[in-house]
Short mmCIF file of C-alpha atoms in Angstrom, two decimals:
data_model
loop_
_atom_site.label_atom_id
_atom_site.label_comp_id
_atom_site.label_asym_id
_atom_site.label_seq_id
_atom_site.Cartn_x
_atom_site.Cartn_y
_atom_site.Cartn_z
CA UNK A 23 41.46 -11.85 -3.99
CA UNK A 24 41.18 -10.39 -7.39
CA UNK A 25 44.05 -11.15 -9.68
CA UNK A 26 44.45 -8.52 -12.56
CA UNK A 27 43.41 -9.55 -15.86
CA UNK A 28 46.63 -8.54 -17.17
CA UNK A 29 48.47 -11.17 -15.06
CA UNK A 30 45.65 -13.63 -15.99
CA UNK A 31 46.14 -13.17 -19.60
CA UNK A 32 49.96 -13.28 -19.35
CA UNK A 33 50.04 -16.77 -17.04
CA UNK A 34 47.12 -18.33 -18.99
CA UNK A 35 49.46 -19.98 -21.99
CA UNK A 36 52.21 -21.31 -19.95
CA UNK A 37 49.49 -22.43 -17.27
CA UNK A 38 47.11 -24.57 -19.94
CA UNK A 39 50.60 -26.02 -21.66
CA UNK A 40 52.00 -27.13 -18.07
CA UNK A 41 48.69 -28.66 -17.12
CA UNK A 42 48.45 -30.57 -20.61
CA UNK A 43 52.21 -31.47 -20.35
CA UNK A 44 51.06 -34.28 -17.45
CA UNK A 45 48.46 -35.70 -19.48
CA UNK A 46 45.25 -35.20 -22.16
CA UNK A 47 42.34 -33.27 -20.46
CA UNK A 48 39.00 -31.83 -21.30
CA UNK A 49 38.12 -28.32 -20.72
CA UNK A 50 36.31 -28.57 -17.81
CA UNK A 51 38.99 -30.69 -16.00
CA UNK A 52 41.66 -27.89 -17.07
CA UNK A 53 39.24 -25.33 -15.51
CA UNK A 54 39.29 -27.37 -12.41
CA UNK A 55 42.91 -27.92 -12.48
CA UNK A 56 43.63 -24.45 -12.82
CA UNK A 57 41.26 -23.61 -9.48
CA UNK A 58 43.10 -26.33 -7.75
CA UNK A 59 46.54 -25.27 -8.54
CA UNK A 60 45.79 -21.57 -7.49
CA UNK A 61 44.11 -22.63 -4.12
CA UNK A 62 40.77 -21.27 -5.68
CA UNK A 63 42.23 -17.75 -6.55
CA UNK A 64 41.90 -18.22 -10.10
CA UNK A 65 38.35 -19.06 -11.48
CA UNK A 66 38.55 -19.03 -15.30
CA UNK A 67 35.17 -19.30 -17.50
CA UNK A 68 34.38 -21.29 -20.37
CA UNK A 69 34.56 -17.96 -22.17
CA UNK A 70 38.31 -17.49 -21.10
CA UNK A 71 39.64 -21.13 -21.49
CA UNK A 72 37.98 -22.01 -24.91
CA UNK A 73 39.37 -19.30 -26.96
CA UNK A 74 43.09 -19.81 -25.69
CA UNK A 75 42.66 -23.35 -26.43
CA UNK A 76 41.36 -22.55 -29.94
CA UNK A 77 44.19 -20.34 -30.50
CA UNK A 78 46.86 -22.79 -28.99
CA UNK A 79 45.36 -25.48 -31.75
CA UNK A 80 45.76 -22.95 -34.41
CA UNK A 81 49.66 -22.52 -33.21
CA UNK A 82 49.95 -26.08 -33.35
CA UNK A 83 50.84 -26.23 -29.69
CA UNK A 84 47.55 -28.27 -28.77
CA UNK A 85 45.79 -31.10 -30.62
CA UNK A 86 42.11 -32.21 -29.97
CA UNK A 87 39.94 -34.88 -30.36
CA UNK A 88 36.49 -36.22 -29.30
CA UNK A 89 36.21 -39.02 -26.78
CA UNK A 90 33.52 -40.63 -24.68
CA UNK A 91 33.16 -39.91 -20.96
CA UNK A 92 32.79 -42.79 -18.54
CA UNK A 93 28.96 -41.48 -18.29
CA UNK A 94 28.56 -41.63 -21.90
CA UNK A 95 28.97 -38.02 -23.05
CA UNK A 96 31.05 -36.78 -25.77
CA UNK A 97 34.15 -34.66 -24.95
CA UNK A 98 36.72 -32.77 -26.45
CA UNK A 99 40.09 -33.71 -24.97
CA UNK A 100 43.17 -31.98 -25.27
CA UNK A 101 46.81 -32.70 -25.76
CA UNK A 102 50.15 -30.76 -25.65
CA UNK A 103 52.09 -31.33 -29.19
CA UNK A 104 55.58 -31.54 -29.69
CA UNK A 105 55.77 -27.90 -30.49
CA UNK A 106 53.61 -27.34 -27.59
CA UNK A 107 56.48 -28.91 -25.39
CA UNK A 108 58.91 -26.62 -27.04
CA UNK A 109 56.66 -23.37 -26.38
CA UNK A 110 56.29 -24.56 -22.70
CA UNK A 111 60.31 -24.75 -22.09
CA UNK A 112 60.69 -21.60 -23.52
CA UNK A 113 58.20 -19.91 -21.52
CA UNK A 114 59.48 -21.53 -18.32
CA UNK A 115 62.98 -19.92 -19.23
CA UNK A 116 61.01 -16.54 -19.88
CA UNK A 117 59.02 -16.42 -16.77
CA UNK A 118 62.14 -17.74 -14.55
CA UNK A 119 63.99 -14.28 -15.58
CA UNK A 120 60.88 -12.43 -14.78
CA UNK A 121 60.10 -13.90 -11.56
CA UNK A 122 63.84 -13.53 -10.50
CA UNK A 123 63.63 -10.07 -11.31
CA UNK A 124 60.32 -9.66 -9.49
CA UNK A 125 61.69 -10.98 -6.12
CA UNK A 126 64.73 -8.89 -6.52
CA UNK A 127 62.79 -5.97 -6.38
CA UNK A 128 60.32 -6.88 -3.91
CA UNK A 129 63.20 -7.89 -1.51
CA UNK A 130 64.86 -4.42 -2.01
CA UNK A 131 61.30 -2.72 -1.52
CA UNK A 132 60.78 -4.32 1.47
CA UNK A 133 64.07 -2.95 3.16
CA UNK A 134 64.06 0.10 5.14
CA UNK A 135 66.04 2.99 3.71
CA UNK A 136 69.49 3.35 4.40
CA UNK A 137 68.98 6.74 6.11
CA UNK A 138 66.51 5.16 8.69
CA UNK A 139 69.42 2.57 9.75
CA UNK A 140 71.62 4.68 11.98
CA UNK A 141 70.93 8.34 10.93
CA UNK A 142 67.82 8.96 12.78
#
């Protein structure tokens, strides 16, 4: 299934902040986690993730530091900041409202029209 780019863009920040709230990760591990959480339905690229991480860093929601992997490679690790945790909490509230509204619309849309219930 292809996920519309508007949905990907709207969900990217809360997804990354939520993933980082579980602990520091480097870019490739974030990409893998997005794929895992979406059951493979969301396959982000480096070109999508790194500009987002840089923007979150500029906003003060994420910090980065260089480290060395077990294999000896240098990797940039990303961590959520206290401001990022606050932003994540705000976004969770916003998504709850949006998800609740969508749930209600979809439940209503799945019901047959009242006319079909006893008038036919």
